[in-house]
mmCIF file of N, CA and C in Angstrom:
data_model
loop_
_atom_site.group_PDB
_atom_site.id
_atom_site.type_symbol
_atom_site.label_atom_id
_atom_site.label_comp_id
_atom_site.label_asym_id
_atom_site.label_seq_id
_atom_site.Cartn_x
_atom_site.Cartn_y
_atom_site.Cartn_z
ATOM 1 N N LEU S 1302 7.293 -3.142 -4.153
ATOM 2 C CA LEU S 1302 6.165 -4.151 -5.276
ATOM 3 C C LEU S 1302 6.878 -5.525 -4.935
ATOM 4 N N TYR S 1303 8.488 -5.479 -4.879
ATOM 5 C CA TYR S 1303 8.954 -7.183 -4.713
ATOM 6 C C TYR S 1303 8.769 -7.751 -3.428
ATOM 7 N N HIS S 1304 8.945 -7.469 -2.632
ATOM 8 C CA HIS S 1304 9.216 -6.900 -0.877
ATOM 9 C C HIS S 1304 8.630 -8.877 -0.845
ATOM 10 N N GLY S 1305 7.141 -8.994 -1.458
ATOM 11 C CA GLY S 1305 5.888 -10.260 -0.754
ATOM 12 C C GLY S 1305 6.397 -11.077 -1.738
ATOM 13 N N ILE S 1306 7.281 -11.194 -2.899
ATOM 14 C CA ILE S 1306 7.774 -12.673 -3.894
ATOM 15 C C ILE S 1306 8.711 -12.335 -3.604
ATOM 16 N N GLU S 1307 10.002 -11.790 -3.578
ATOM 17 C CA GLU S 1307 11.215 -12.270 -3.452
ATOM 18 C C GLU S 1307 11.711 -13.629 -2.616
ATOM 19 N N GLN S 1308 11.298 -14.290 -1.777
ATOM 20 C CA GLN S 1308 11.371 -15.585 -0.599
ATOM 21 C C GLN S 1308 11.157 -17.039 -1.370
ATOM 22 N N MET S 1309 9.912 -16.375 -2.872
ATOM 23 C CA MET S 1309 9.246 -17.577 -2.882
ATOM 24 C C MET S 1309 10.120 -18.377 -4.018
ATOM 25 N N VAL S 1310 9.575 -20.046 -3.621
ATOM 26 C CA VAL S 1310 9.638 -20.705 -4.280
ATOM 27 C C VAL S 1310 8.742 -20.957 -5.736
ATOM 28 N N ASP S 1311 8.008 -20.298 -4.880
ATOM 29 C CA ASP S 1311 7.245 -20.768 -6.872
ATOM 30 C C ASP S 1311 7.122 -19.912 -6.991
ATOM 31 N N VAL S 1312 6.840 -18.844 -8.792
ATOM 32 C CA VAL S 1312 6.334 -18.324 -9.166
ATOM 33 C C VAL S 1312 5.135 -17.263 -8.408
ATOM 34 N N GLY S 1313 6.322 -15.822 -8.326
ATOM 35 C CA GLY S 1313 5.192 -14.999 -7.173
ATOM 36 C C GLY S 1313 3.986 -14.067 -8.747
ATOM 37 N N LEU S 1314 3.152 -13.051 -8.082
ATOM 38 C CA LEU S 1314 2.265 -12.776 -8.919
ATOM 39 C C LEU S 1314 2.191 -10.795 -8.389
ATOM 40 N N ILE S 1315 2.566 -9.925 -9.257
ATOM 41 C CA ILE S 1315 2.116 -8.943 -8.698
ATOM 42 C C ILE S 1315 1.319 -8.282 -9.438
ATOM 43 N N ARG S 1316 0.237 -7.657 -9.170
ATOM 44 C CA ARG S 1316 -0.728 -7.244 -10.067
ATOM 45 C C ARG S 1316 -1.117 -6.459 -9.242
ATOM 46 N N ILE S 1317 -1.268 -5.040 -10.350
ATOM 47 C CA ILE S 1317 -1.943 -3.072 -10.462
ATOM 48 C C ILE S 1317 -2.666 -3.135 -10.604
ATOM 49 N N THR S 1318 -3.916 -2.315 -10.083
ATOM 50 C CA THR S 1318 -5.627 -2.247 -10.447
ATOM 51 C C THR S 1318 -4.463 -0.268 -9.886
ATOM 52 N N ALA S 1319 -5.486 -0.036 -10.527
ATOM 53 C CA ALA S 1319 -6.683 1.402 -10.430
ATOM 54 C C ALA S 1319 -7.754 1.739 -11.277
ATOM 55 N N LYS S 1320 -9.137 2.526 -10.589
ATOM 56 C CA LYS S 1320 -9.797 1.931 -10.461
ATOM 57 C C LYS S 1320 -10.818 3.708 -9.674
ATOM 58 N N ARG S 1321 -11.772 4.348 -10.788
ATOM 59 C CA ARG S 1321 -12.447 4.878 -10.017
ATOM 60 C C ARG S 1321 -13.601 4.419 -9.249
ATOM 61 N N GLN S 1322 -13.583 5.246 -7.887
ATOM 62 C CA GLN S 1322 -14.044 4.484 -6.697
ATOM 63 C C GLN S 1322 -15.837 6.048 -6.641
ATOM 64 N N GLY S 1323 -16.277 5.794 -7.086
ATOM 65 C CA GLY S 1323 -16.845 6.864 -6.816
ATOM 66 C C GLY S 1323 -16.360 8.375 -7.349
ATOM 67 N N GLU S 1324 -15.870 9.208 -6.928
ATOM 68 C CA GLU S 1324 -15.158 10.679 -6.576
ATOM 69 C C GLU S 1324 -13.904 10.719 -5.885
ATOM 70 N N ASP S 1325 -13.356 9.482 -6.238
ATOM 71 C CA ASP S 1325 -11.682 9.121 -5.877
ATOM 72 C C ASP S 1325 -11.193 7.713 -6.532
ATOM 73 N N LEU S 1326 -9.921 7.869 -6.820
ATOM 74 C CA LEU S 1326 -9.139 7.479 -7.226
ATOM 75 C C LEU S 1326 -8.081 6.406 -6.946
ATOM 76 N N LEU S 1327 -9.061 4.772 -6.783
ATOM 77 C CA LEU S 1327 -8.113 3.313 -5.398
ATOM 78 C C LEU S 1327 -6.625 2.645 -6.480
ATOM 79 N N PHE S 1328 -5.522 2.463 -5.910
ATOM 80 C CA PHE S 1328 -5.283 1.964 -6.744
ATOM 81 C C PHE S 1328 -4.656 1.171 -5.676
ATOM 82 N N VAL S 1329 -4.801 -0.353 -6.574
ATOM 83 C CA VAL S 1329 -5.231 -1.792 -6.396
ATOM 84 C C VAL S 1329 -3.122 -2.912 -6.213
ATOM 85 N N ILE S 1330 -2.265 -2.206 -5.142
ATOM 86 C CA ILE S 1330 -0.938 -3.449 -5.600
ATOM 87 C C ILE S 1330 -0.575 -4.894 -4.487
ATOM 88 N N GLU S 1331 -1.431 -6.099 -4.858
ATOM 89 C CA GLU S 1331 -1.663 -6.710 -4.951
ATOM 90 C C GLU S 1331 -0.162 -7.978 -5.095
ATOM 91 N N ASP S 1332 -0.663 -8.834 -4.026
ATOM 92 C CA ASP S 1332 0.810 -9.901 -4.883
ATOM 93 C C ASP S 1332 -0.056 -11.508 -3.743
ATOM 94 N N ASN S 1333 0.950 -12.458 -4.419
ATOM 95 C CA ASN S 1333 0.216 -14.271 -4.325
ATOM 96 C C ASN S 1333 1.649 -14.519 -3.182
ATOM 97 N N GLY S 1334 2.755 -13.663 -2.251
ATOM 98 C CA GLY S 1334 3.534 -14.005 -1.609
ATOM 99 C C GLY S 1334 3.512 -14.068 -0.222
ATOM 100 N N VAL S 1335 4.624 -14.093 0.424
ATOM 101 C CA VAL S 1335 5.212 -15.372 1.787
ATOM 102 C C VAL S 1335 4.260 -14.504 3.056
ATOM 103 N N GLY S 1336 3.334 -12.682 2.708
ATOM 104 C CA GLY S 1336 2.536 -12.151 3.788
ATOM 105 C C GLY S 1336 3.400 -12.044 4.826
ATOM 106 N N ILE S 1337 2.614 -10.760 5.402
ATOM 107 C CA ILE S 1337 2.846 -10.302 6.307
ATOM 108 C C ILE S 1337 2.814 -10.359 7.664
ATOM 109 N N SER S 1338 3.204 -11.129 8.633
ATOM 110 C CA SER S 1338 2.285 -11.129 10.180
ATOM 111 C C SER S 1338 1.572 -10.464 10.591
ATOM 112 N N ALA S 1339 0.828 -10.939 11.650
ATOM 113 C CA ALA S 1339 -0.050 -10.221 12.408
ATOM 114 C C ALA S 1339 0.535 -8.476 13.299
ATOM 115 N N LYS S 1340 1.133 -9.798 14.089
ATOM 116 C CA LYS S 1340 2.318 -8.296 14.652
ATOM 117 C C LYS S 1340 2.204 -7.262 14.115
ATOM 118 N N HIS S 1341 3.339 -7.903 12.551
ATOM 119 C CA HIS S 1341 4.792 -6.438 11.944
ATOM 120 C C HIS S 1341 3.228 -6.202 11.062
ATOM 121 N N LEU S 1342 2.236 -6.595 10.722
ATOM 122 C CA LEU S 1342 0.728 -5.749 10.120
ATOM 123 C C LEU S 1342 0.709 -4.632 10.756
ATOM 124 N N GLU S 1343 0.135 -4.417 12.180
ATOM 125 C CA GLU S 1343 0.053 -3.761 12.672
ATOM 126 C C GLU S 1343 0.910 -3.050 13.442
ATOM 127 N N LYS S 1344 2.492 -3.336 12.844
ATOM 128 C CA LYS S 1344 3.422 -2.256 13.527
ATOM 129 C C LYS S 1344 3.524 -1.792 11.943
ATOM 130 N N LEU S 1345 3.316 -2.403 11.168
ATOM 131 C CA LEU S 1345 2.860 -1.268 9.868
ATOM 132 C C LEU S 1345 2.287 -0.245 9.929
ATOM 133 N N ARG S 1346 1.194 -1.360 10.121
ATOM 134 C CA ARG S 1346 -0.113 0.125 9.592
ATOM 135 C C ARG S 1346 0.607 1.460 11.106
ATOM 136 N N SER S 1347 0.848 1.422 12.221
ATOM 137 C CA SER S 1347 1.012 2.281 12.577
ATOM 138 C C SER S 1347 2.315 3.110 12.795
ATOM 139 N N GLY S 1348 2.788 3.059 11.081
ATOM 140 C CA GLY S 1348 4.406 3.880 11.360
ATOM 141 C C GLY S 1348 5.527 2.985 12.441
ATOM 142 N N GLN S 1349 5.383 1.376 13.025
ATOM 143 C CA GLN S 1349 6.779 1.814 13.526
ATOM 144 C C GLN S 1349 7.282 0.579 12.658
ATOM 145 N N ALA S 1350 7.367 0.568 12.061
ATOM 146 C CA ALA S 1350 7.611 -0.733 11.406
ATOM 147 C C ALA S 1350 8.237 -0.629 9.758
ATOM 148 N N VAL S 1351 8.948 -1.164 8.857
ATOM 149 C CA VAL S 1351 9.369 -1.293 7.484
ATOM 150 C C VAL S 1351 8.336 -3.105 7.059
ATOM 151 N N ILE S 1352 8.740 -2.828 5.282
ATOM 152 C CA ILE S 1352 8.016 -3.853 4.964
ATOM 153 C C ILE S 1352 8.814 -4.836 4.910
ATOM 154 N N ASN S 1353 9.224 -4.616 4.911
ATOM 155 C CA ASN S 1353 11.357 -5.384 5.025
ATOM 156 C C ASN S 1353 11.993 -5.272 6.283
ATOM 157 N N GLU S 1354 11.981 -6.650 6.730
ATOM 158 C CA GLU S 1354 12.469 -6.026 8.368
ATOM 159 C C GLU S 1354 14.442 -6.619 7.708
ATOM 160 N N SER S 1355 14.119 -7.461 6.895
ATOM 161 C CA SER S 1355 15.767 -7.988 7.031
ATOM 162 C C SER S 1355 16.047 -6.553 6.542
ATOM 163 N N GLU S 1356 16.224 -5.720 5.605
ATOM 164 C CA GLU S 1356 16.738 -4.605 5.342
ATOM 165 C C GLU S 1356 17.635 -4.023 5.775
ATOM 166 N N ASN S 1357 18.106 -3.054 5.784
ATOM 167 C CA ASN S 1357 18.297 -1.677 6.442
ATOM 168 C C ASN S 1357 18.108 -0.474 5.687
ATOM 169 N N SER S 1358 16.727 -0.665 6.681
ATOM 170 C CA SER S 1358 16.411 0.732 6.470
ATOM 171 C C SER S 1358 16.128 1.867 7.637
ATOM 172 N N SER S 1359 15.519 2.672 7.521
ATOM 173 C CA SER S 1359 15.222 3.744 8.532
ATOM 174 C C SER S 1359 13.367 3.429 8.560
ATOM 175 N N GLY S 1360 13.102 3.198 7.183
ATOM 176 C CA GLY S 1360 11.238 3.107 8.338
ATOM 177 C C GLY S 1360 10.840 3.679 7.598
ATOM 178 N N VAL S 1361 11.514 5.011 7.213
ATOM 179 C CA VAL S 1361 10.164 6.446 6.838
ATOM 180 C C VAL S 1361 9.793 6.167 6.188
ATOM 181 N N GLY S 1362 9.914 5.321 4.950
ATOM 182 C CA GLY S 1362 8.773 4.808 3.069
ATOM 183 C C GLY S 1362 7.521 5.000 3.645
ATOM 184 N N LEU S 1363 7.464 4.036 4.188
ATOM 185 C CA LEU S 1363 5.846 3.459 4.002
ATOM 186 C C LEU S 1363 4.873 5.380 5.048
ATOM 187 N N GLY S 1364 4.640 5.224 6.046
ATOM 188 C CA GLY S 1364 4.058 5.941 6.915
ATOM 189 C C GLY S 1364 4.491 7.263 6.235
ATOM 190 N N ASN S 1365 6.226 7.983 5.977
ATOM 191 C CA ASN S 1365 5.887 9.386 5.587
ATOM 192 C C ASN S 1365 4.483 9.575 3.817
ATOM 193 N N VAL S 1366 4.686 8.235 3.205
ATOM 194 C CA VAL S 1366 3.932 8.226 1.697
ATOM 195 C C VAL S 1366 2.890 8.853 2.154
ATOM 196 N N ARG S 1367 2.162 7.656 3.478
ATOM 197 C CA ARG S 1367 0.592 7.911 4.153
ATOM 198 C C ARG S 1367 0.265 9.023 4.970
ATOM 199 N N GLU S 1368 2.305 9.831 4.848
ATOM 200 C CA GLU S 1368 0.834 10.447 6.118
ATOM 201 C C GLU S 1368 1.081 12.834 4.796
ATOM 202 N N ARG S 1369 1.989 12.179 3.810
ATOM 203 C CA ARG S 1369 2.491 13.099 2.882
ATOM 204 C C ARG S 1369 0.327 13.178 2.065
ATOM 205 N N ILE S 1370 -0.295 12.269 2.245
ATOM 206 C CA ILE S 1370 -0.694 11.372 1.091
ATOM 207 C C ILE S 1370 -2.100 12.605 2.525
ATOM 208 N N ARG S 1371 -2.343 12.514 3.426
ATOM 209 C CA ARG S 1371 -2.856 12.471 4.114
ATOM 210 C C ARG S 1371 -3.204 14.820 4.396
ATOM 211 N N LEU S 1372 -1.798 14.841 4.382
ATOM 212 C CA LEU S 1372 -1.955 16.263 4.553
ATOM 213 C C LEU S 1372 -1.868 17.053 3.736
ATOM 214 N N TYR S 1373 -1.914 15.647 2.544
ATOM 215 C CA TYR S 1373 -2.198 16.946 0.713
ATOM 216 C C TYR S 1373 -3.345 17.105 0.979
ATOM 217 N N TYR S 1374 -4.605 15.307 0.535
ATOM 218 C CA TYR S 1374 -6.105 14.729 1.249
ATOM 219 C C TYR S 1374 -6.540 15.138 1.267
ATOM 220 N N GLY S 1375 -6.460 14.677 3.113
ATOM 221 C CA GLY S 1375 -7.025 14.772 4.374
ATOM 222 C C GLY S 1375 -7.013 13.704 4.705
ATOM 223 N N LYS S 1376 -7.830 13.940 6.105
ATOM 224 C CA LYS S 1376 -7.744 12.600 6.455
ATOM 225 C C LYS S 1376 -8.419 10.875 6.093
ATOM 226 N N PRO S 1377 -9.687 11.267 4.919
ATOM 227 C CA PRO S 1377 -10.245 9.835 5.248
ATOM 228 C C PRO S 1377 -9.045 8.946 3.109
ATOM 229 N N TYR S 1378 -8.249 9.598 3.622
ATOM 230 C CA TYR S 1378 -7.380 9.688 2.122
ATOM 231 C C TYR S 1378 -6.495 8.545 2.818
ATOM 232 N N GLY S 1379 -5.264 7.643 1.414
ATOM 233 C CA GLY S 1379 -4.052 6.776 2.453
ATOM 234 C C GLY S 1379 -4.296 5.706 1.671
ATOM 235 N N ILE S 1380 -3.189 4.984 2.350
ATOM 236 C CA ILE S 1380 -2.716 3.963 2.712
ATOM 237 C C ILE S 1380 -3.245 2.795 3.490
ATOM 238 N N HIS S 1381 -3.656 1.689 2.803
ATOM 239 C CA HIS S 1381 -3.762 0.675 3.410
ATOM 240 C C HIS S 1381 -3.864 -0.341 3.427
ATOM 241 N N ILE S 1382 -3.527 -1.566 4.528
ATOM 242 C CA ILE S 1382 -2.535 -2.493 3.831
ATOM 243 C C ILE S 1382 -3.699 -4.002 4.382
ATOM 244 N N GLU S 1383 -4.099 -5.113 3.929
ATOM 245 C CA GLU S 1383 -3.943 -6.454 4.026
ATOM 246 C C GLU S 1383 -2.678 -7.097 3.529
ATOM 247 N N SER S 1384 -3.482 -8.497 4.591
ATOM 248 C CA SER S 1384 -2.248 -9.675 4.726
ATOM 249 C C SER S 1384 -2.291 -10.796 5.197
ATOM 250 N N ALA S 1385 -2.339 -11.830 4.946
ATOM 251 C CA ALA S 1385 -2.176 -12.924 5.596
ATOM 252 C C ALA S 1385 -0.764 -13.906 5.723
ATOM 253 N N LEU S 1386 -0.129 -14.690 6.803
ATOM 254 C CA LEU S 1386 0.482 -15.214 5.675
ATOM 255 C C LEU S 1386 0.321 -16.106 4.771
ATOM 256 N N GLU S 1387 1.573 -16.552 4.142
ATOM 257 C CA GLU S 1387 1.573 -17.658 3.191
ATOM 258 C C GLU S 1387 0.371 -17.337 1.891
ATOM 259 N N GLU S 1388 -0.893 -16.201 2.196
ATOM 260 C CA GLU S 1388 -1.233 -16.574 1.467
ATOM 261 C C GLU S 1388 -1.510 -15.023 -0.170
ATOM 262 N N GLY S 1389 -0.244 -13.519 0.359
ATOM 263 C CA GLY S 1389 -0.434 -12.889 0.430
ATOM 264 C C GLY S 1389 -0.474 -10.668 1.178
ATOM 265 N N THR S 1390 -0.278 -9.882 0.035
ATOM 266 C CA THR S 1390 -0.421 -8.701 0.429
ATOM 267 C C THR S 1390 -0.834 -8.062 -0.552
ATOM 268 N N ARG S 1391 -2.097 -6.526 0.488
ATOM 269 C CA ARG S 1391 -2.462 -6.352 -0.326
ATOM 270 C C ARG S 1391 -2.764 -5.214 -0.063
ATOM 271 N N VAL S 1392 -1.446 -3.229 -0.827
ATOM 272 C CA VAL S 1392 -2.177 -2.522 -0.521
ATOM 273 C C VAL S 1392 -3.422 -1.766 -1.268
ATOM 274 N N SER S 1393 -3.576 -0.316 -0.788
ATOM 275 C CA SER S 1393 -4.635 0.107 -1.218
ATOM 276 C C SER S 1393 -3.760 1.170 -1.769
ATOM 277 N N ILE S 1394 -4.555 2.119 -2.276
ATOM 278 C CA ILE S 1394 -4.012 3.847 -2.597
ATOM 279 C C ILE S 1394 -5.423 4.668 -2.850
ATOM 280 N N CYS S 1395 -5.482 5.648 -1.382
ATOM 281 C CA CYS S 1395 -7.464 6.021 -2.112
ATOM 282 C C CYS S 1395 -6.813 7.302 -1.571
ATOM 283 N N ILE S 1396 -7.240 8.483 -3.797
ATOM 284 C CA ILE S 1396 -6.163 9.887 -3.739
ATOM 285 C C ILE S 1396 -7.922 10.033 -3.564
ATOM 286 N N PRO S 1397 -8.644 10.982 -3.899
ATOM 287 C CA PRO S 1397 -9.664 12.366 -4.630
ATOM 288 C C PRO S 1397 -9.702 11.961 -6.055
ATOM 289 N N LEU S 1398 -10.542 11.683 -6.855
ATOM 290 C CA LEU S 1398 -9.916 11.708 -8.396
ATOM 291 C C LEU S 1398 -9.585 13.711 -9.074
ATOM 292 N N VAL S 1399 -9.039 14.062 -9.188
ATOM 293 C CA VAL S 1399 -8.761 15.782 -9.674
ATOM 294 C C VAL S 1399 -9.101 15.537 -11.168
ATOM 295 N N LYS S 1400 -10.088 16.639 -11.538
ATOM 296 C CA LYS S 1400 -10.498 16.479 -12.993
ATOM 297 C C LYS S 1400 -9.612 18.224 -13.191
ATOM 298 N N GLU S 1401 -8.767 17.779 -14.778
ATOM 299 C CA GLU S 1401 -8.787 19.297 -14.974
ATOM 300 C C GLU S 1401 -9.584 20.020 -15.223
ATOM 301 N N GLU S 1402 -9.521 21.448 -15.548
ATOM 302 C CA GLU S 1402 -10.097 22.815 -15.330
ATOM 303 C C GLU S 1402 -9.807 22.723 -17.114
ATOM 304 N N GLN S 1403 -11.396 23.079 -17.589
ATOM 305 C CA GLN S 1403 -11.037 23.342 -18.846
ATOM 306 C C GLN S 1403 -10.934 25.182 -19.412
ATOM 307 N N ALA S 1404 -9.692 25.341 -20.158
ATOM 308 C CA ALA S 1404 -9.863 27.302 -20.263
ATOM 309 C C ALA S 1404 -11.050 27.372 -21.300
#
């Protein structure tokens, strides 16, 4: 969550929301940070890159979470990333709404 605002000079904002969207649960994490270049964003979406290139990381975290969501809930679910340089980043995580069965 901190990656997008750690290099900002101004005050950074991180907003986390969750809402029901039909039969799904949608989590949205947004920041007003430095954003991600189009080239790096495409690599993130394809699982070829890490969120923060400057860190020594294996880069499997985001792809691992994306794949686990899809394996557990199916292809319509997972992670979607939108970003623009100097504007911020928005990460959406969609999973089905699971209701507890009453005994």
